Amino acid sequence: MVVGEALMTGEIFVPAVVANVRAIDPGEVSVVEIALPSEYEIEGVKYPIRDRMSPGTAFLAKPYGVRKKKPQRRMYTRSNCALHSEGVIETVINHTREMKSDTSIWWQSEEARGLPKSRGTIDLLVGFNQNRTELVLYENSVRCETNNLLLEPEWPSMEFVALAFSTGITPFLSYLCYMKSSNFGCSDHHPGVRFSLIASARTPAQLIKHEELLELSRMFPFNFKYYPVLTREWPDSWPYTKGRITRVKGIRNGEEVVDIQPLLDVVPHIRNVHLRMCGGGSALEQLRLGLRQSGQTPLSFRSEVW
Ligand SMILES: Cc1cc2nc3c(=O)[nH]c(=O)nc-3n(C[C@H](O)[C@H](O)[C@H](O)COP(=O)(O)OP(=O)(O)OC[C@H]3O[C@@H](n4cnc5c(N)ncnc54)[C@H](O)[C@@H]3O)c2cc1C
């Protein structure tokens, strides 16, 4: 069946075991781990499957769509990295709570949570390498563009500020996994990357990998800083930003007026950093407006929006 599919569409989907589905906020956000098979047979030939995904890219899977009642093609950004966990792909998936939600409902269901126990699988897209000797896991970006978050090769000498909304933290978790595995780019001659992560979530339960990120910032205080932001609920003692990191103050001449002071309080030197953002389209629009209206232009700006 898959051979036919490969020949007809040029696409090859391989069944990968869903190794773990861990709800971090039950019904809302889950961390998912998917294990690639080591090989796959096409027309009687077994091909090894390689995982060479770069930090900041997404893979393509076929989760079940609850509304459409059949598997759907969906992209997910990897949250770990091939350097550290080759062949085991981690991502974080939320229930979007949108009218159109389809697969994101299924990921929070009992059926999806039961997949690891039953060794259930999900199809992932792979493709042949140039010599057709092996299959390689598909990744959505192959070169750095302003509208993707593939990590640039010069990262060890750069200073980044990454702004993540909800599961928009995934590409930056992948960066951090990769950077940590590469000792944050430190060498005898160079102190390495400077990376600040501002992660915005509605409630404490929806802060993704919060404790791990706090620990990482304690272990690498020069290279990594972590600023969790809570927008809807926070404990009385919350020492970080409370409320949105960019705020719409009103409308002037038909355009929203956006206050980015909470962001500038965290990063006063925004003009001297490479700004990265991942989240929804309206958050991106507000950030762009706020930067323009306050006359702030970072060294570079790249974003990915879902
Ligand atoms: C490159 C890329 C990387 C992605 N990485 C992730 C990821 O790591 N984790 C993840 O949960 N999703 C990710 N997505 C979104 C994912 O592919 C699905 O669109 C999402 O899970 C919703 O699926 P759905 O079938 O329920 O609804 P869809 O029909 O896909 O989308 C329904 C609506 O929800 C909005 N939406 C999409 N994603 C989200 C979200 N995460 N939060 C709130 N609203 C959303 C869409 O804009 C759309 O209006 C990514 C998408 C792309 C294109």
mmCIF file of C-alpha atoms and ligand atoms in Angstrom:
data_model
loop_
_atom_site.group_PDB
_atom_site.id
_atom_site.type_symbol
_atom_site.label_atom_id
_atom_site.label_comp_id
_atom_site.label_asym_id
_atom_site.label_seq_id
_atom_site.Cartn_x
_atom_site.Cartn_y
_atom_site.Cartn_z
ATOM 1 C CA MET A 1 0.000 0.000 0.000
ATOM 2 C CA VAL A 2 2.738 2.419 0.964
ATOM 3 C CA VAL A 3 4.708 1.475 -2.152
ATOM 4 C CA GLY A 4 1.733 2.470 -4.263
ATOM 5 C CA GLU A 5 1.385 5.685 -2.307
ATOM 6 C CA ALA A 6 5.096 6.455 -2.743
ATOM 7 C CA LEU A 7 4.966 5.833 -6.485
ATOM 8 C CA MET A 8 1.796 7.824 -7.037
ATOM 9 C CA THR A 9 2.474 10.903 -4.914
ATOM 10 C CA GLY A 10 6.237 10.790 -4.415
ATOM 11 C CA GLU A 11 5.562 10.855 -0.692
ATOM 12 C CA ILE A 12 6.471 8.156 1.780
ATOM 13 C CA PHE A 13 4.837 7.946 5.182
ATOM 14 C CA VAL A 14 6.304 5.513 7.719
ATOM 15 C CA PRO A 15 4.505 4.277 10.843
ATOM 16 C CA ALA A 16 6.298 5.584 13.935
ATOM 17 C CA VAL A 17 5.489 4.409 17.460
ATOM 18 C CA VAL A 18 3.934 7.013 19.733
ATOM 19 C CA ALA A 19 6.269 6.381 22.650
ATOM 20 C CA ASN A 20 4.871 8.879 25.133
ATOM 21 C CA VAL A 21 1.917 11.265 25.466
ATOM 22 C CA ARG A 22 2.260 13.192 28.709
ATOM 23 C CA ALA A 23 -0.398 15.740 29.630
ATOM 24 C CA ILE A 24 1.237 18.714 31.335
ATOM 25 C CA ASP A 25 -2.141 20.458 31.632
ATOM 26 C CA PRO A 26 -4.727 17.669 31.134
ATOM 27 C CA GLY A 27 -7.041 18.311 28.174
ATOM 28 C CA GLU A 28 -5.015 21.384 27.159
ATOM 29 C CA VAL A 29 -1.300 20.697 26.555
ATOM 30 C CA SER A 30 0.609 17.451 26.023
ATOM 31 C CA VAL A 31 4.241 16.563 25.406
ATOM 32 C CA VAL A 32 4.420 13.857 22.734
ATOM 33 C CA GLU A 33 7.346 11.577 21.857
ATOM 34 C CA ILE A 34 7.398 9.639 18.591
ATOM 35 C CA ALA A 35 10.018 6.968 17.834
ATOM 36 C CA LEU A 36 11.066 6.545 14.199
ATOM 37 C CA PRO A 37 11.516 2.964 12.967
ATOM 38 C CA SER A 38 15.150 2.202 12.147
ATOM 39 C CA GLU A 39 14.311 0.990 8.616
ATOM 40 C CA TYR A 40 11.476 0.711 6.144
ATOM 41 C CA GLU A 41 10.866 -1.661 3.262
ATOM 42 C CA ILE A 42 9.864 -0.436 -0.190
ATOM 43 C CA GLU A 43 9.505 -2.861 -3.106
ATOM 44 C CA GLY A 44 11.444 -5.553 -1.245
ATOM 45 C CA VAL A 45 14.368 -3.266 -0.346
ATOM 46 C CA LYS A 46 15.000 -2.216 3.255
ATOM 47 C CA TYR A 47 16.159 1.390 3.656
ATOM 48 C CA PRO A 48 17.605 2.803 6.888
ATOM 49 C CA ILE A 49 15.700 5.809 8.262
ATOM 50 C CA ARG A 50 17.831 8.771 9.396
ATOM 51 C CA ASP A 51 16.877 11.651 11.641
ATOM 52 C CA ARG A 52 18.902 14.741 10.723
ATOM 53 C CA MET A 53 16.362 17.409 11.662
ATOM 54 C CA SER A 54 17.885 20.824 12.329
ATOM 55 C CA PRO A 55 16.876 22.890 15.363
ATOM 56 C CA GLY A 56 13.786 25.046 14.771
ATOM 57 C CA THR A 57 12.147 22.932 12.053
ATOM 58 C CA ALA A 58 8.886 21.003 11.902
ATOM 59 C CA PHE A 59 7.989 17.480 10.790
ATOM 60 C CA LEU A 60 4.802 16.317 9.084
ATOM 61 C CA ALA A 61 2.521 13.730 10.687
ATOM 62 C CA LYS A 62 -0.927 12.292 10.107
ATOM 63 C CA PRO A 63 -2.853 12.542 13.402
ATOM 64 C CA TYR A 64 -6.535 11.659 13.531
ATOM 65 C CA GLY A 65 -9.018 14.460 12.840
ATOM 66 C CA VAL A 66 -11.995 14.204 15.184
ATOM 67 C CA ARG A 67 -14.239 16.451 13.085
ATOM 68 C CA LYS A 68 -13.281 15.159 9.650
ATOM 69 C CA LYS A 69 -13.190 11.558 11.017
ATOM 70 C CA LYS A 70 -9.968 10.633 9.232
ATOM 71 C CA PRO A 71 -6.235 11.279 9.543
ATOM 72 C CA GLN A 72 -5.119 14.783 8.608
ATOM 73 C CA ARG A 73 -1.731 16.185 7.577
ATOM 74 C CA ARG A 74 -0.351 18.419 10.323
ATOM 75 C CA MET A 75 3.051 19.929 11.036
ATOM 76 C CA TYR A 76 4.620 19.976 14.478
ATOM 77 C CA THR A 77 7.816 21.700 15.467
ATOM 78 C CA ARG A 78 10.282 19.423 17.141
ATOM 79 C CA SER A 79 11.079 20.421 20.727
ATOM 80 C CA ASN A 80 14.162 18.247 21.270
ATOM 81 C CA CYS A 81 17.083 17.821 18.847
ATOM 82 C CA ALA A 82 18.597 15.072 16.696
ATOM 83 C CA LEU A 83 22.023 15.704 18.228
ATOM 84 C CA HIS A 84 20.711 14.669 21.650
ATOM 85 C CA SER A 85 17.839 12.269 20.812
ATOM 86 C CA GLU A 86 18.311 10.859 17.330
ATOM 87 C CA GLY A 87 15.217 9.008 16.145
ATOM 88 C CA VAL A 88 13.014 10.101 19.054
ATOM 89 C CA ILE A 89 11.034 13.141 18.034
ATOM 90 C CA GLU A 90 9.471 15.244 20.787
ATOM 91 C CA THR A 91 6.890 17.975 20.315
ATOM 92 C CA VAL A 92 4.341 19.869 22.427
ATOM 93 C CA ILE A 93 0.738 20.012 21.239
ATOM 94 C CA ASN A 94 -2.073 22.127 22.649
ATOM 95 C CA HIS A 95 -5.840 22.034 22.229
ATOM 96 C CA THR A 96 -6.311 25.152 20.138
ATOM 97 C CA ARG A 97 -9.875 25.778 21.406
ATOM 98 C CA GLU A 98 -10.624 27.131 17.933
ATOM 99 C CA MET A 99 -13.942 26.479 16.180
ATOM 100 C CA LYS A 100 -11.978 24.551 13.551
ATOM 101 C CA SER A 101 -10.018 22.376 16.034
ATOM 102 C CA ASP A 102 -9.737 18.878 14.592
ATOM 103 C CA THR A 103 -6.547 16.954 15.325
ATOM 104 C CA SER A 104 -5.609 19.065 18.357
ATOM 105 C CA ILE A 105 -8.724 17.715 20.138
ATOM 106 C CA TRP A 106 -7.656 14.144 19.380
ATOM 107 C CA TRP A 107 -4.167 14.632 20.833
ATOM 108 C CA GLN A 108 -5.748 15.454 24.215
ATOM 109 C CA SER A 109 -8.081 12.413 24.070
ATOM 110 C CA GLU A 110 -7.901 9.153 26.005
ATOM 111 C CA GLU A 111 -7.334 7.316 22.727
ATOM 112 C CA ALA A 112 -4.163 9.301 22.001
ATOM 113 C CA ARG A 113 -2.962 8.980 25.608
ATOM 114 C CA GLY A 114 -3.405 5.185 25.291
ATOM 115 C CA LEU A 115 -1.182 4.873 22.203
ATOM 116 C CA PRO A 116 2.121 4.322 24.059
ATOM 117 C CA LYS A 117 0.656 1.375 25.998
ATOM 118 C CA SER A 118 -0.672 -0.307 22.854
ATOM 119 C CA ARG A 119 2.490 0.577 20.850
ATOM 120 C CA GLY A 120 0.165 2.544 18.536
ATOM 121 C CA THR A 121 1.705 4.337 15.570
ATOM 122 C CA ILE A 122 1.306 7.583 13.670
ATOM 123 C CA ASP A 123 2.506 8.146 10.114
ATOM 124 C CA LEU A 124 5.458 10.520 9.583
ATOM 125 C CA LEU A 125 6.672 11.867 6.244
ATOM 126 C CA VAL A 126 10.146 10.814 5.107
ATOM 127 C CA GLY A 127 11.934 11.192 1.776
ATOM 128 C CA PHE A 128 14.833 9.589 -0.054
ATOM 129 C CA ASN A 129 18.293 11.154 0.185
ATOM 130 C CA GLN A 130 19.950 12.177 -3.098
ATOM 131 C CA ASN A 131 21.484 8.757 -3.804
ATOM 132 C CA ARG A 132 18.275 6.931 -2.816
ATOM 133 C CA THR A 133 20.244 4.904 -0.282
ATOM 134 C CA GLU A 134 18.359 5.997 2.826
ATOM 135 C CA LEU A 135 15.157 7.636 3.996
ATOM 136 C CA VAL A 136 15.399 10.934 5.857
ATOM 137 C CA LEU A 137 12.767 12.480 8.116
ATOM 138 C CA TYR A 138 11.131 15.444 6.367
ATOM 139 C CA GLU A 139 11.710 18.923 7.828
ATOM 140 C CA ASN A 140 9.773 22.012 6.737
ATOM 141 C CA SER A 141 12.663 24.510 6.375
ATOM 142 C CA VAL A 142 15.944 24.023 4.574
ATOM 143 C CA ARG A 143 17.323 27.572 4.581
ATOM 144 C CA CYS A 144 16.929 30.479 6.987
ATOM 145 C CA GLU A 145 14.152 32.871 5.940
ATOM 146 C CA THR A 146 12.364 35.660 7.811
ATOM 147 C CA ASN A 147 9.243 33.475 8.099
ATOM 148 C CA ASN A 148 10.856 30.358 9.535
ATOM 149 C CA LEU A 149 12.966 29.574 12.609
ATOM 150 C CA LEU A 150 15.646 27.229 11.302
ATOM 151 C CA LEU A 151 18.618 28.084 13.538
ATOM 152 C CA GLU A 152 21.385 29.942 11.722
ATOM 153 C CA PRO A 153 24.873 28.328 11.653
ATOM 154 C CA GLU A 154 26.457 31.496 13.147
ATOM 155 C CA TRP A 155 24.382 31.144 16.342
ATOM 156 C CA PRO A 156 27.344 30.815 18.780
ATOM 157 C CA SER A 157 28.369 34.433 18.139
ATOM 158 C CA MET A 158 24.851 35.912 18.302
ATOM 159 C CA GLU A 159 22.636 37.380 21.014
ATOM 160 C CA PHE A 160 19.007 36.254 20.692
ATOM 161 C CA VAL A 161 15.755 37.145 22.372
ATOM 162 C CA ALA A 162 13.061 34.569 21.652
ATOM 163 C CA LEU A 163 9.432 35.408 22.304
ATOM 164 C CA ALA A 164 7.237 32.293 22.556
ATOM 165 C CA PHE A 165 3.471 32.146 22.876
ATOM 166 C CA SER A 166 2.092 28.863 24.255
ATOM 167 C CA THR A 167 3.350 25.922 22.137
ATOM 168 C CA GLY A 168 5.344 28.481 20.143
ATOM 169 C CA ILE A 169 8.043 27.573 22.651
ATOM 170 C CA THR A 170 8.793 24.359 20.680
ATOM 171 C CA PRO A 171 11.405 25.706 18.219
ATOM 172 C CA PHE A 172 13.229 27.423 21.068
ATOM 173 C CA LEU A 173 13.232 24.273 23.204
ATOM 174 C CA SER A 174 14.882 22.590 20.237
ATOM 175 C CA TYR A 175 17.477 25.413 20.017
ATOM 176 C CA LEU A 176 18.195 25.019 23.733
ATOM 177 C CA CYS A 177 18.524 21.239 23.467
ATOM 178 C CA TYR A 178 20.992 21.711 20.609
ATOM 179 C CA MET A 179 22.858 24.600 22.243
ATOM 180 C CA LYS A 180 23.218 22.717 25.521
ATOM 181 C CA SER A 181 24.488 19.637 23.648
ATOM 182 C CA SER A 182 27.034 21.986 22.002
ATOM 183 C CA ASN A 183 28.036 23.613 25.346
ATOM 184 C CA PHE A 184 26.226 26.819 24.222
ATOM 185 C CA GLY A 185 28.958 27.423 21.630
ATOM 186 C CA CYS A 186 31.584 28.184 24.311
ATOM 187 C CA SER A 187 35.233 27.699 23.373
ATOM 188 C CA ASP A 188 38.605 28.830 24.741
ATOM 189 C CA HIS A 189 38.304 31.945 22.590
ATOM 190 C CA HIS A 190 34.601 32.688 22.747
ATOM 191 C CA PRO A 191 32.040 32.894 25.561
ATOM 192 C CA GLY A 192 29.292 31.475 23.307
ATOM 193 C CA VAL A 193 25.705 32.407 22.503
ATOM 194 C CA ARG A 194 23.509 34.669 24.617
ATOM 195 C CA PHE A 195 19.934 33.427 24.517
ATOM 196 C CA SER A 196 16.955 34.888 26.390
ATOM 197 C CA LEU A 197 13.646 33.075 26.250
ATOM 198 C CA ILE A 198 10.428 34.924 27.065
ATOM 199 C CA ALA A 199 7.730 32.256 27.308
ATOM 200 C CA SER A 200 4.137 33.417 27.616
ATOM 201 C CA ALA A 201 1.378 31.109 28.886
ATOM 202 C CA ARG A 202 -2.085 31.635 30.300
ATOM 203 C CA THR A 203 -1.714 29.726 33.567
ATOM 204 C CA PRO A 204 1.120 28.212 35.629
ATOM 205 C CA ALA A 205 0.036 24.700 34.506
ATOM 206 C CA GLN A 206 0.566 25.732 30.877
ATOM 207 C CA LEU A 207 4.170 26.821 31.351
ATOM 208 C CA ILE A 208 6.028 24.206 29.313
ATOM 209 C CA LYS A 209 9.184 22.658 30.840
ATOM 210 C CA HIS A 210 9.234 25.476 33.402
ATOM 211 C CA GLU A 211 11.357 23.741 36.038
ATOM 212 C CA GLU A 212 13.858 22.449 33.465
ATOM 213 C CA LEU A 213 14.244 25.918 32.004
ATOM 214 C CA LEU A 214 14.778 27.481 35.430
ATOM 215 C CA GLU A 215 17.430 24.845 36.123
ATOM 216 C CA LEU A 216 19.103 25.450 32.756
ATOM 217 C CA SER A 217 19.250 29.197 33.446
ATOM 218 C CA ARG A 218 20.903 28.464 36.808
ATOM 219 C CA MET A 219 23.439 26.136 35.171
ATOM 220 C CA PHE A 220 24.376 28.530 32.326
ATOM 221 C CA PRO A 221 23.728 32.038 33.719
ATOM 222 C CA PHE A 222 25.848 33.801 31.078
ATOM 223 C CA ASN A 223 24.413 31.969 28.070
ATOM 224 C CA PHE A 224 20.771 31.474 28.961
ATOM 225 C CA LYS A 225 18.112 33.627 30.631
ATOM 226 C CA TYR A 226 14.505 32.570 31.124
ATOM 227 C CA TYR A 227 11.532 34.936 31.600
ATOM 228 C CA PRO A 228 8.215 33.125 32.039
ATOM 229 C CA VAL A 229 5.149 35.335 31.549
ATOM 230 C CA LEU A 230 1.651 34.531 32.878
ATOM 231 C CA THR A 231 -1.275 36.260 31.214
ATOM 232 C CA ARG A 232 -4.401 34.969 32.965
ATOM 233 C CA GLU A 233 -3.577 33.484 36.390
ATOM 234 C CA TRP A 234 -0.490 33.847 38.533
ATOM 235 C CA PRO A 235 0.464 33.150 42.128
ATOM 236 C CA ASP A 236 0.688 36.180 44.457
ATOM 237 C CA SER A 237 4.438 35.740 44.687
ATOM 238 C CA TRP A 238 5.012 35.568 40.874
ATOM 239 C CA PRO A 239 8.287 37.461 40.349
ATOM 240 C CA TYR A 240 8.059 37.732 36.533
ATOM 241 C CA THR A 241 5.784 39.565 34.100
ATOM 242 C CA LYS A 242 2.046 39.391 34.889
ATOM 243 C CA GLY A 243 -0.269 40.040 31.947
ATOM 244 C CA ARG A 244 0.525 40.251 28.261
ATOM 245 C CA ILE A 245 4.044 41.089 27.138
ATOM 246 C CA THR A 246 2.589 43.350 24.403
ATOM 247 C CA ARG A 247 -0.672 45.194 25.116
ATOM 248 C CA VAL A 248 -3.209 46.878 22.853
ATOM 249 C CA LYS A 249 -3.935 50.309 24.390
ATOM 250 C CA GLY A 250 -6.525 51.526 21.882
ATOM 251 C CA ILE A 251 -7.038 52.517 18.266
ATOM 252 C CA ARG A 252 -5.532 55.576 16.554
ATOM 253 C CA ASN A 253 -6.247 56.462 12.919
ATOM 254 C CA GLY A 254 -7.765 53.006 12.413
ATOM 255 C CA GLU A 255 -4.627 51.252 13.711
ATOM 256 C CA GLU A 256 -4.173 49.471 17.028
ATOM 257 C CA VAL A 257 -1.824 51.227 19.413
ATOM 258 C CA VAL A 258 0.419 48.589 20.981
ATOM 259 C CA ASP A 259 2.390 49.089 24.186
ATOM 260 C CA ILE A 260 5.569 46.986 24.217
ATOM 261 C CA GLN A 261 6.868 48.431 27.507
ATOM 262 C CA PRO A 262 6.516 45.048 29.332
ATOM 263 C CA LEU A 263 8.798 43.567 26.649
ATOM 264 C CA LEU A 264 11.235 46.484 26.897
ATOM 265 C CA ASP A 265 11.299 46.096 30.691
ATOM 266 C CA VAL A 266 12.702 42.588 30.119
ATOM 267 C CA VAL A 267 14.900 43.508 27.116
ATOM 268 C CA PRO A 268 15.779 47.212 27.262
ATOM 269 C CA HIS A 269 18.508 46.658 24.647
ATOM 270 C CA ILE A 270 16.157 45.151 22.041
ATOM 271 C CA ARG A 271 17.919 47.150 19.280
ATOM 272 C CA ASN A 272 21.084 45.100 19.892
ATOM 273 C CA VAL A 273 19.587 41.618 19.747
ATOM 274 C CA HIS A 274 18.329 39.198 17.123
ATOM 275 C CA LEU A 275 14.611 38.917 17.863
ATOM 276 C CA ARG A 276 12.743 35.682 17.172
ATOM 277 C CA MET A 277 9.054 34.999 17.678
ATOM 278 C CA CYS A 278 6.739 31.988 17.456
ATOM 279 C CA GLY A 279 2.999 32.022 18.081
ATOM 280 C CA GLY A 280 -0.246 33.123 16.466
ATOM 281 C CA GLY A 281 -0.762 35.646 13.680
ATOM 282 C CA SER A 282 -2.349 38.333 15.857
ATOM 283 C CA ALA A 283 0.526 38.195 18.382
ATOM 284 C CA LEU A 284 2.972 38.689 15.499
ATOM 285 C CA GLU A 285 0.965 41.603 14.108
ATOM 286 C CA GLN A 286 0.870 43.305 17.523
ATOM 287 C CA LEU A 287 4.577 42.803 18.058
ATOM 288 C CA ARG A 288 5.393 44.298 14.665
ATOM 289 C CA LEU A 289 3.103 47.284 15.291
ATOM 290 C CA GLY A 290 4.504 47.830 18.786
ATOM 291 C CA LEU A 291 8.106 47.753 17.558
ATOM 292 C CA ARG A 292 7.332 50.217 14.761
ATOM 293 C CA GLN A 293 5.284 52.552 16.948
ATOM 294 C CA SER A 294 8.005 52.706 19.599
ATOM 295 C CA GLY A 295 10.795 53.135 17.026
ATOM 296 C CA GLN A 296 12.595 49.938 18.056
ATOM 297 C CA THR A 297 14.346 47.906 15.349
ATOM 298 C CA PRO A 298 16.181 44.761 16.461
ATOM 299 C CA LEU A 299 19.346 43.646 14.645
ATOM 300 C CA SER A 300 17.204 41.052 12.844
ATOM 301 C CA PHE A 301 13.709 39.663 13.178
ATOM 302 C CA ARG A 302 12.459 36.210 12.203
ATOM 303 C CA SER A 303 9.206 34.519 13.148
ATOM 304 C CA GLU A 304 7.028 31.497 12.479
ATOM 305 C CA VAL A 305 3.275 31.662 12.799
ATOM 306 C CA TRP A 306 0.742 28.797 12.893
HETATM 307 C C1 LIG B 1 5.339 24.826 10.699
HETATM 308 C C2 LIG B 1 4.282 24.487 11.720
HETATM 309 C C3 LIG B 1 4.674 24.034 12.970
HETATM 310 C C4 LIG B 1 3.696 23.720 13.942
HETATM 311 N N1 LIG B 1 4.098 23.277 15.174
HETATM 312 C C5 LIG B 1 3.173 23.006 16.127
HETATM 313 C C6 LIG B 1 3.562 22.548 17.429
HETATM 314 O O1 LIG B 1 4.741 22.359 17.718
HETATM 315 N N2 LIG B 1 2.588 22.323 18.357
HETATM 316 C C7 LIG B 1 1.256 22.521 18.062
HETATM 317 O O2 LIG B 1 0.405 22.317 18.960
HETATM 318 N N3 LIG B 1 0.869 22.936 16.843
HETATM 319 C C8 LIG B 1 1.786 23.175 15.866
HETATM 320 N N4 LIG B 1 1.399 23.578 14.619
HETATM 321 C C9 LIG B 1 -0.048 23.670 14.362
HETATM 322 C C10 LIG B 1 -0.586 22.264 14.016
HETATM 323 O O3 LIG B 1 -0.089 21.848 12.760
HETATM 324 C C11 LIG B 1 -2.116 22.268 13.937
HETATM 325 O O4 LIG B 1 -2.540 23.264 13.035
HETATM 326 C C12 LIG B 1 -2.728 22.549 15.305
HETATM 327 O O5 LIG B 1 -2.368 21.486 16.221
HETATM 328 C C13 LIG B 1 -4.251 22.597 15.199
HETATM 329 O O6 LIG B 1 -4.687 21.449 14.533
HETATM 330 P P1 LIG B 1 -6.236 21.173 14.271
HETATM 331 O O7 LIG B 1 -6.296 20.026 13.337
HETATM 332 O O8 LIG B 1 -6.970 21.044 15.581
HETATM 333 O O9 LIG B 1 -6.795 22.491 13.597
HETATM 334 P P2 LIG B 1 -6.294 23.254 12.285
HETATM 335 O O10 LIG B 1 -7.366 23.148 11.268
HETATM 336 O O11 LIG B 1 -4.907 22.867 11.899
HETATM 337 O O12 LIG B 1 -6.235 24.725 12.872
HETATM 338 C C14 LIG B 1 -7.406 25.334 13.463
HETATM 339 C C15 LIG B 1 -7.105 26.748 13.850
HETATM 340 O O13 LIG B 1 -6.221 26.764 14.990
HETATM 341 C C16 LIG B 1 -5.151 27.681 14.775
HETATM 342 N N5 LIG B 1 -3.958 27.083 15.433
HETATM 343 C C17 LIG B 1 -3.053 26.249 14.856
HETATM 344 N N6 LIG B 1 -2.134 25.853 15.759
HETATM 345 C C18 LIG B 1 -2.476 26.444 16.922
HETATM 346 C C19 LIG B 1 -1.930 26.412 18.217
HETATM 347 N N7 LIG B 1 -0.840 25.654 18.497
HETATM 348 N N8 LIG B 1 -2.547 27.143 19.207
HETATM 349 C C20 LIG B 1 -3.645 27.880 18.949
HETATM 350 N N9 LIG B 1 -4.223 27.953 17.725
HETATM 351 C C21 LIG B 1 -3.636 27.250 16.719
HETATM 352 C C22 LIG B 1 -4.996 27.777 13.277
HETATM 353 O O14 LIG B 1 -4.462 29.045 12.939
HETATM 354 C C23 LIG B 1 -6.410 27.585 12.759
HETATM 355 O O15 LIG B 1 -7.098 28.808 12.690
HETATM 356 C C24 LIG B 1 2.332 23.888 13.637
HETATM 357 C C25 LIG B 1 1.946 24.319 12.363
HETATM 358 C C26 LIG B 1 2.907 24.629 11.434
HETATM 359 C C27 LIG B 1 2.458 25.111 10.071
#
